[in-house]
PDB file of C-alpha atoms in Angstrom:
ATOM      1  CA  GLU A 130     -12.100  20.023  -6.750  1.00  0.00           C
ATOM      2  CA  ALA A 131     -10.026  17.834  -9.672  1.00  0.00           C
ATOM      3  CA  GLY A 132      -7.004  15.279  -8.576  1.00  0.00           C
ATOM      4  CA  VAL A 133      -3.830  15.537 -10.349  1.00  0.00           C
ATOM      5  CA  VAL A 134      -4.325  14.138 -14.439  1.00  0.00           C
ATOM      6  CA  GLN A 135      -2.087  13.199 -16.580  1.00  0.00           C
ATOM      7  CA  SER A 136      -2.054  12.265 -19.584  1.00  0.00           C
ATOM      8  CA  PRO A 137      -1.598   9.606 -22.074  1.00  0.00           C
ATOM      9  CA  ARG A 138      -3.145   6.760 -19.640  1.00  0.00           C
ATOM     10  CA  TYR A 139      -1.444   4.162 -21.881  1.00  0.00           C
ATOM     11  CA  LYS A 140       1.411   4.560 -24.955  1.00  0.00           C
ATOM     12  CA  ILE A 141       3.021   1.756 -26.480  1.00  0.00           C
ATOM     13  CA  ILE A 142       6.407   2.601 -28.751  1.00  0.00           C
ATOM     14  CA  GLU A 143       8.755   1.434 -30.441  1.00  0.00           C
ATOM     15  CA  LYS A 144      12.524   1.066 -28.785  1.00  0.00           C
ATOM     16  CA  LYS A 145      15.027   4.376 -29.795  1.00  0.00           C
ATOM     17  CA  GLN A 146      11.255   6.368 -30.032  1.00  0.00           C
ATOM     18  CA  PRO A 147      11.040   9.688 -27.967  1.00  0.00           C
ATOM     19  CA  VAL A 148       7.474   9.828 -25.847  1.00  0.00           C
ATOM     20  CA  ALA A 149       6.172  12.299 -23.633  1.00  0.00           C
ATOM     21  CA  PHE A 150       4.004  12.821 -20.385  1.00  0.00           C
ATOM     22  CA  TRP A 151       2.213  15.693 -18.864  1.00  0.00           C
ATOM     23  CA  CYS A 152       0.885  16.435 -15.195  1.00  0.00           C
ATOM     24  CA  ASN A 153      -1.512  18.538 -13.940  1.00  0.00           C
ATOM     25  CA  PRO A 154      -1.095  18.861 -10.065  1.00  0.00           C
ATOM     26  CA  ILE A 155      -3.744  20.083  -8.117  1.00  0.00           C
ATOM     27  CA  SER A 156      -4.540  23.152  -9.013  1.00  0.00           C
ATOM     28  CA  GLY A 157      -2.484  25.289  -5.502  1.00  0.00           C
ATOM     29  CA  HIS A 158       0.202  23.029  -5.233  1.00  0.00           C
ATOM     30  CA  ASN A 159       3.421  24.157  -5.890  1.00  0.00           C
ATOM     31  CA  THR A 160       5.327  21.335  -5.308  1.00  0.00           C
ATOM     32  CA  LEU A 161       5.136  18.685  -8.417  1.00  0.00           C
ATOM     33  CA  TYR A 162       7.004  15.066  -8.376  1.00  0.00           C
ATOM     34  CA  TRP A 163       7.863  12.547 -10.780  1.00  0.00           C
ATOM     35  CA  TYR A 164       7.999   9.270  -9.911  1.00  0.00           C
ATOM     36  CA  LEU A 165       8.142   6.218 -11.223  1.00  0.00           C
ATOM     37  CA  GLN A 166       6.653   2.086 -10.610  1.00  0.00           C
ATOM     38  CA  ASN A 167       7.980  -0.504 -11.522  1.00  0.00           C
ATOM     39  CA  LEU A 168       5.823  -3.896 -12.471  1.00  0.00           C
ATOM     40  CA  GLY A 169       5.687  -4.955  -8.423  1.00  0.00           C
ATOM     41  CA  GLN A 170       7.188  -2.471  -6.943  1.00  0.00           C
ATOM     42  CA  GLY A 171       6.368   0.694  -5.303  1.00  0.00           C
ATOM     43  CA  PRO A 172       7.096   4.531  -6.101  1.00  0.00           C
ATOM     44  CA  GLU A 173      10.642   5.460  -6.676  1.00  0.00           C
ATOM     45  CA  LEU A 174      10.842   9.705  -6.934  1.00  0.00           C
ATOM     46  CA  LEU A 175      12.184  10.967 -10.068  1.00  0.00           C
ATOM     47  CA  ILE A 176      12.015  14.352  -9.730  1.00  0.00           C
ATOM     48  CA  ARG A 177      10.553  16.964  -7.412  1.00  0.00           C
ATOM     49  CA  TYR A 178       9.695  21.044  -8.986  1.00  0.00           C
ATOM     50  CA  GLU A 179       8.307  23.443  -5.794  1.00  0.00           C
ATOM     51  CA  ASN A 180       7.882  25.881  -8.309  1.00  0.00           C
ATOM     52  CA  GLU A 181       9.279  25.641 -11.428  1.00  0.00           C
ATOM     53  CA  GLU A 182      12.743  24.946  -9.587  1.00  0.00           C
ATOM     54  CA  ALA A 183      14.196  21.243 -10.024  1.00  0.00           C
ATOM     55  CA  VAL A 184      15.055  21.076  -5.880  1.00  0.00           C
ATOM     56  CA  ASP A 185      15.571  17.220  -6.343  1.00  0.00           C
ATOM     57  CA  ASP A 186      16.464  15.594  -9.535  1.00  0.00           C
ATOM     58  CA  SER A 187      18.942  13.082  -8.294  1.00  0.00           C
ATOM     59  CA  GLN A 188      17.059  10.129  -8.857  1.00  0.00           C
ATOM     60  CA  LEU A 189      16.961  11.251 -12.742  1.00  0.00           C
ATOM     61  CA  PRO A 190      18.712   9.688 -15.970  1.00  0.00           C
ATOM     62  CA  LYS A 191      19.529  12.602 -17.372  1.00  0.00           C
ATOM     63  CA  ASP A 192      21.095  10.657 -20.490  1.00  0.00           C
ATOM     64  CA  ARG A 193      17.982   9.888 -21.621  1.00  0.00           C
ATOM     65  CA  PHE A 194      15.429  11.744 -18.986  1.00  0.00           C
ATOM     66  CA  SER A 195      14.326  14.619 -19.265  1.00  0.00           C
ATOM     67  CA  ALA A 196      11.291  17.171 -17.494  1.00  0.00           C
ATOM     68  CA  GLU A 197      10.103  20.692 -17.244  1.00  0.00           C
ATOM     69  CA  ARG A 198       7.681  22.681 -15.401  1.00  0.00           C
ATOM     70  CA  LEU A 199       7.336  26.145 -17.069  1.00  0.00           C
ATOM     71  CA  LYS A 200       4.763  28.593 -15.280  1.00  0.00           C
ATOM     72  CA  GLY A 201       5.284  26.118 -12.066  1.00  0.00           C
ATOM     73  CA  VAL A 202       1.804  24.225 -13.137  1.00  0.00           C
ATOM     74  CA  ASP A 203       1.615  21.534 -15.611  1.00  0.00           C
ATOM     75  CA  SER A 204       4.951  19.215 -16.262  1.00  0.00           C
ATOM     76  CA  THR A 205       6.392  17.237 -18.503  1.00  0.00           C
ATOM     77  CA  LEU A 206       8.014  13.929 -18.395  1.00  0.00           C
ATOM     78  CA  LYS A 207      10.349  13.087 -21.700  1.00  0.00           C
ATOM     79  CA  ILE A 208      12.392  10.394 -22.395  1.00  0.00           C
ATOM     80  CA  GLN A 209      14.666   9.798 -25.838  1.00  0.00           C
ATOM     81  CA  PRO A 210      15.509   7.543 -26.900  1.00  0.00           C
ATOM     82  CA  ALA A 211      13.135   5.196 -24.717  1.00  0.00           C
ATOM     83  CA  GLU A 212      14.298   1.416 -23.906  1.00  0.00           C
ATOM     84  CA  LEU A 213      12.471  -1.740 -23.379  1.00  0.00           C
ATOM     85  CA  GLY A 214      13.412  -1.543 -19.605  1.00  0.00           C
ATOM     86  CA  ASP A 215      11.631   2.064 -19.455  1.00  0.00           C
ATOM     87  CA  SER A 216       8.720  -0.195 -19.048  1.00  0.00           C
ATOM     88  CA  ALA A 217       6.779   1.037 -16.437  1.00  0.00           C
ATOM     89  CA  VAL A 218       3.650   3.354 -14.696  1.00  0.00           C
ATOM     90  CA  TYR A 219       5.273   6.965 -14.466  1.00  0.00           C
ATOM     91  CA  LEU A 220       2.636   8.881 -11.286  1.00  0.00           C
ATOM     92  CA  CYS A 221       2.989  12.244 -11.211  1.00  0.00           C
ATOM     93  CA  ALA A 222       1.622  13.361  -7.710  1.00  0.00           C
ATOM     94  CA  SER A 223       1.710  17.015  -6.332  1.00  0.00           C
ATOM     95  CA  SER A 224       1.503  18.587  -2.501  1.00  0.00           C
ATOM     96  CA  LEU A 225       0.213  21.854  -0.930  1.00  0.00           C
ATOM     97  CA  ILE A 226       4.079  21.799   0.324  1.00  0.00           C
ATOM     98  CA  SER A 227       7.268  20.115   0.636  1.00  0.00           C
ATOM     99  CA  GLY A 228       8.014  18.545   3.540  1.00  0.00           C
ATOM    100  CA  GLY A 229       7.256  19.783   6.633  1.00  0.00           C
ATOM    101  CA  TYR A 230       4.373  17.607   8.997  1.00  0.00           C
ATOM    102  CA  GLY A 231       4.091  14.564   7.431  1.00  0.00           C
ATOM    103  CA  ASN A 232       3.376  16.613   4.075  1.00  0.00           C
ATOM    104  CA  GLU A 233       0.123  14.480   2.071  1.00  0.00           C
ATOM    105  CA  GLN A 234       1.118  14.048  -1.156  1.00  0.00           C
ATOM    106  CA  PHE A 235      -1.826  13.483  -3.769  1.00  0.00           C
ATOM    107  CA  PHE A 236      -1.513  10.880  -7.334  1.00  0.00           C
ATOM    108  CA  GLY A 237      -2.621  10.688 -10.326  1.00  0.00           C
ATOM    109  CA  PRO A 238      -3.714   7.512 -12.058  1.00  0.00           C
ATOM    110  CA  GLY A 239      -0.398   7.031 -13.675  1.00  0.00           C
ATOM    111  CA  THR A 240       0.579   6.730 -17.923  1.00  0.00           C
ATOM    112  CA  ARG A 241       1.465   3.066 -18.113  1.00  0.00           C
ATOM    113  CA  LEU A 242       4.403   2.967 -21.146  1.00  0.00           C
ATOM    114  CA  THR A 243       4.860  -0.511 -22.673  1.00  0.00           C
ATOM    115  CA  VAL A 244       8.349   0.058 -24.976  1.00  0.00           C
ATOM    116  CA  LEU A 245       8.740  -3.300 -27.925  1.00  0.00           C
TER     117      LEU A 245
ATOM    118  CA  ALA B 255      18.666   6.171   3.877  1.00  0.00           C
ATOM    119  CA  GLN B 256      15.402   4.856   4.836  1.00  0.00           C
ATOM    120  CA  SER B 257      14.164   1.382   4.132  1.00  0.00           C
ATOM    121  CA  VAL B 258      10.869  -0.534   4.330  1.00  0.00           C
ATOM    122  CA  THR B 259       9.766  -3.939   4.398  1.00  0.00           C
ATOM    123  CA  GLN B 260       6.500  -5.340   3.689  1.00  0.00           C
ATOM    124  CA  LEU B 261       6.188  -9.499   4.780  1.00  0.00           C
ATOM    125  CA  GLY B 262       4.063 -10.858   2.322  1.00  0.00           C
ATOM    126  CA  SER B 263       3.728  -9.740  -1.113  1.00  0.00           C
ATOM    127  CA  HIS B 264       0.520 -11.112  -1.232  1.00  0.00           C
ATOM    128  CA  VAL B 265      -1.988 -11.655   1.387  1.00  0.00           C
ATOM    129  CA  SER B 266      -5.063 -13.304   0.993  1.00  0.00           C
ATOM    130  CA  VAL B 267      -8.321 -13.389   3.203  1.00  0.00           C
ATOM    131  CA  SER B 268     -12.563 -13.788   3.093  1.00  0.00           C
ATOM    132  CA  GLU B 269     -14.644 -11.440   3.096  1.00  0.00           C
ATOM    133  CA  GLY B 270     -15.223 -10.458   6.999  1.00  0.00           C
ATOM    134  CA  ALA B 271     -12.211 -11.579   8.290  1.00  0.00           C
ATOM    135  CA  LEU B 272      -9.406  -9.353   9.863  1.00  0.00           C
ATOM    136  CA  VAL B 273      -7.123  -8.081   7.635  1.00  0.00           C
ATOM    137  CA  LEU B 274      -3.961  -7.841   8.830  1.00  0.00           C
ATOM    138  CA  LEU B 275      -0.659  -6.437   6.221  1.00  0.00           C
ATOM    139  CA  ARG B 276       2.941  -5.777   7.651  1.00  0.00           C
ATOM    140  CA  CYS B 277       4.982  -3.204   7.742  1.00  0.00           C
ATOM    141  CA  ASN B 278       8.967  -2.270   9.239  1.00  0.00           C
ATOM    142  CA  TYR B 279      10.932   0.567   8.775  1.00  0.00           C
ATOM    143  CA  SER B 280      14.620   1.244   9.792  1.00  0.00           C
ATOM    144  CA  SER B 281      15.436   4.271  10.916  1.00  0.00           C
ATOM    145  CA  SER B 282      17.414   5.282  13.992  1.00  0.00           C
ATOM    146  CA  VAL B 283      14.754   7.913  14.402  1.00  0.00           C
ATOM    147  CA  PRO B 284      10.897   7.461  14.200  1.00  0.00           C
ATOM    148  CA  PRO B 285       9.676   8.474  10.973  1.00  0.00           C
ATOM    149  CA  TYR B 286       6.818   9.711   9.316  1.00  0.00           C
ATOM    150  CA  LEU B 287       5.084   6.624   8.054  1.00  0.00           C
ATOM    151  CA  PHE B 288       1.850   6.046   5.685  1.00  0.00           C
ATOM    152  CA  TRP B 289      -0.467   3.825   4.092  1.00  0.00           C
ATOM    153  CA  TYR B 290      -1.628   4.351   0.282  1.00  0.00           C
ATOM    154  CA  VAL B 291      -3.439   2.432  -1.525  1.00  0.00           C
ATOM    155  CA  GLN B 292      -3.995   1.911  -5.112  1.00  0.00           C
ATOM    156  CA  TYR B 293      -6.550   0.087  -7.284  1.00  0.00           C
ATOM    157  CA  PRO B 294      -6.066  -1.534 -10.099  1.00  0.00           C
ATOM    158  CA  ASN B 295      -5.032   1.103 -12.868  1.00  0.00           C
ATOM    159  CA  GLN B 296      -5.159   4.235 -10.451  1.00  0.00           C
ATOM    160  CA  GLY B 297      -2.653   6.580  -8.273  1.00  0.00           C
ATOM    161  CA  LEU B 298      -1.781   5.957  -4.702  1.00  0.00           C
ATOM    162  CA  GLN B 299      -4.325   7.137  -2.389  1.00  0.00           C
ATOM    163  CA  LEU B 300      -3.752   7.930   0.808  1.00  0.00           C
ATOM    164  CA  LEU B 301      -5.301   5.915   3.765  1.00  0.00           C
ATOM    165  CA  LEU B 302      -3.392   7.034   6.888  1.00  0.00           C
ATOM    166  CA  LYS B 303      -0.530   8.943   8.231  1.00  0.00           C
ATOM    167  CA  TYR B 304       1.383   8.754  10.864  1.00  0.00           C
ATOM    168  CA  THR B 305       3.011  12.284  12.220  1.00  0.00           C
ATOM    169  CA  SER B 306       3.882  11.598  16.293  1.00  0.00           C
ATOM    170  CA  ALA B 307       0.721  12.350  17.417  1.00  0.00           C
ATOM    171  CA  ALA B 308      -0.927   9.070  18.750  1.00  0.00           C
ATOM    172  CA  THR B 309       0.651   5.780  17.806  1.00  0.00           C
ATOM    173  CA  LEU B 310      -2.707   4.611  16.689  1.00  0.00           C
ATOM    174  CA  VAL B 311      -3.892   6.259  13.469  1.00  0.00           C
ATOM    175  CA  LYS B 312      -7.266   5.912  12.160  1.00  0.00           C
ATOM    176  CA  GLY B 313      -7.845   6.212   8.539  1.00  0.00           C
ATOM    177  CA  ILE B 314     -10.325   6.020   6.012  1.00  0.00           C
ATOM    178  CA  ASN B 315     -12.095   2.643   4.770  1.00  0.00           C
ATOM    179  CA  GLY B 316     -11.935   1.371   8.531  1.00  0.00           C
ATOM    180  CA  PHE B 317      -8.374   1.076   8.223  1.00  0.00           C
ATOM    181  CA  GLU B 318      -6.316   1.725  10.845  1.00  0.00           C
ATOM    182  CA  ALA B 319      -2.336   1.154  11.880  1.00  0.00           C
ATOM    183  CA  GLU B 320      -0.615   1.490  15.056  1.00  0.00           C
ATOM    184  CA  PHE B 321       2.919   2.939  15.399  1.00  0.00           C
ATOM    185  CA  LYS B 322       5.812   0.475  17.589  1.00  0.00           C
ATOM    186  CA  LYS B 323       8.673   2.313  18.083  1.00  0.00           C
ATOM    187  CA  SER B 324       9.530  -1.243  19.624  1.00  0.00           C
ATOM    188  CA  GLU B 325       9.179  -3.315  16.538  1.00  0.00           C
ATOM    189  CA  THR B 326       9.801  -0.555  14.167  1.00  0.00           C
ATOM    190  CA  SER B 327       6.472  -1.244  12.713  1.00  0.00           C
ATOM    191  CA  PHE B 328       3.397   0.322  11.470  1.00  0.00           C
ATOM    192  CA  HIS B 329       1.338  -2.748  10.081  1.00  0.00           C
ATOM    193  CA  LEU B 330      -2.713  -2.019   8.811  1.00  0.00           C
ATOM    194  CA  THR B 331      -5.616  -3.255   9.992  1.00  0.00           C
ATOM    195  CA  LYS B 332      -8.938  -3.929   9.725  1.00  0.00           C
ATOM    196  CA  PRO B 333     -11.506  -5.675  11.687  1.00  0.00           C
ATOM    197  CA  SER B 334     -13.538  -6.617   9.079  1.00  0.00           C
ATOM    198  CA  ALA B 335     -12.328  -7.574   5.325  1.00  0.00           C
ATOM    199  CA  HIS B 336     -14.755  -6.092   2.585  1.00  0.00           C
ATOM    200  CA  MET B 337     -14.899  -7.478  -1.134  1.00  0.00           C
ATOM    201  CA  SER B 338     -13.532  -3.733  -2.385  1.00  0.00           C
ATOM    202  CA  ASP B 339     -10.981  -3.642   0.293  1.00  0.00           C
ATOM    203  CA  ALA B 340      -9.070  -5.755  -2.482  1.00  0.00           C
ATOM    204  CA  ALA B 341      -5.954  -3.462  -3.978  1.00  0.00           C
ATOM    205  CA  GLU B 342      -2.968  -3.385  -3.386  1.00  0.00           C
ATOM    206  CA  TYR B 343      -1.086  -1.458  -0.413  1.00  0.00           C
ATOM    207  CA  PHE B 344       1.887   0.197   0.148  1.00  0.00           C
ATOM    208  CA  CYS B 345       3.452   1.725   3.638  1.00  0.00           C
ATOM    209  CA  ALA B 346       5.765   4.793   3.275  1.00  0.00           C
ATOM    210  CA  VAL B 347       8.209   6.659   5.013  1.00  0.00           C
ATOM    211  CA  SER B 348       9.982  10.180   5.232  1.00  0.00           C
ATOM    212  CA  ASP B 349      12.283  11.443   7.949  1.00  0.00           C
ATOM    213  CA  ARG B 350      11.178  14.308  10.066  1.00  0.00           C
ATOM    214  CA  SER B 351      13.960  16.145   9.618  1.00  0.00           C
ATOM    215  CA  GLY B 352      16.664  17.992   7.184  1.00  0.00           C
ATOM    216  CA  GLY B 353      16.160  18.947   4.078  1.00  0.00           C
ATOM    217  CA  SER B 354      14.648  15.415   3.385  1.00  0.00           C
ATOM    218  CA  ASN B 355      11.371  15.232   4.499  1.00  0.00           C
ATOM    219  CA  TYR B 356       9.574  15.553   1.550  1.00  0.00           C
ATOM    220  CA  LYS B 357      11.098  12.133   0.090  1.00  0.00           C
ATOM    221  CA  LEU B 358       8.790   9.350   0.236  1.00  0.00           C
ATOM    222  CA  THR B 359      10.649   5.692   0.200  1.00  0.00           C
ATOM    223  CA  PHE B 360       8.210   2.972  -0.524  1.00  0.00           C
ATOM    224  CA  GLY B 361       8.080  -0.662  -0.053  1.00  0.00           C
ATOM    225  CA  LYS B 362       7.071  -3.016  -3.113  1.00  0.00           C
ATOM    226  CA  GLY B 363       3.329  -3.631  -1.381  1.00  0.00           C
ATOM    227  CA  THR B 364       1.514  -5.884  -0.757  1.00  0.00           C
ATOM    228  CA  LEU B 365      -1.493  -7.710  -2.955  1.00  0.00           C
ATOM    229  CA  LEU B 366      -4.423  -7.928  -0.654  1.00  0.00           C
ATOM    230  CA  THR B 367      -7.037 -10.471  -2.503  1.00  0.00           C
ATOM    231  CA  VAL B 368     -10.761 -10.739  -0.263  1.00  0.00           C
ATOM    232  CA  ASN B 369     -12.574 -14.313  -0.724  1.00  0.00           C
ATOM    233  CA  PRO B 370     -16.639 -14.236  -0.745  1.00  0.00           C
TER     234      PRO B 370
END
C-alpha cells in the first residue's frame, strides 16, 4: 500500500513569490492534516480536513496561507506571498478517522521550502 | 493546553548500549501518548502508542516505553542500540476527550546519535 505522497520534495523560491504544495493521502483515509515543522522543532498543526471540510484551521495564518481539498482526497496548501520566515518543512499526514482511540496519523516525507 | 517536554535535544550512545529518551507531559488527565521517529529527509513514523491498556508498550524495532502516571512520563527505551537507530525522535500527546482528541502536540525532538 502506498503511503502519503507529497510533492515537490524541495522548493526554493524568492520572497514574495507564491508556492503550492500537494498531498495525496493513503487511500481510504478521510482525515488529512497539514503540519509545519521548523528546524529543530516538532511539527505543529496548520489545518485538519475531514473529507472536504476544514474542521480545524485555527492555526493557519489566513492572511497568506490557504488550503483546499476539493474532492475529499488530494489537498493543496498554498502560500502567497511567501516570506523568509516561511522556510520550513511542510508535512502532510492522514488517518482513517479523526480522533477516537488514539488514532494513528501517517506522515508523508514533507516538502522542504527555502525562501530566499 | 497539552504540552510535552523532551529532556535532552541530543543523546549520544555507543552501539549496543542502552537507549533512553525522556518525555514528560503536562495534563491532569492521562492523554494518549505517542513516540514517532524521523529519519533524515523522511516523514514521521509511529514507533508506539499508549492508549490506556498496558502501561508498558512495545513498539517496532525493539523499542518500548513505559507510562508512569505518578511521574507524568513516557520514556522511550531500547536495550541495545543499533547504528540504524540514529534518527530524531518525537514524543507527542493528544487529549482523550472532547473535540481535540485528534490533535497531536509534539515535543521538540531528541536527536539520537549512535557511535560505532
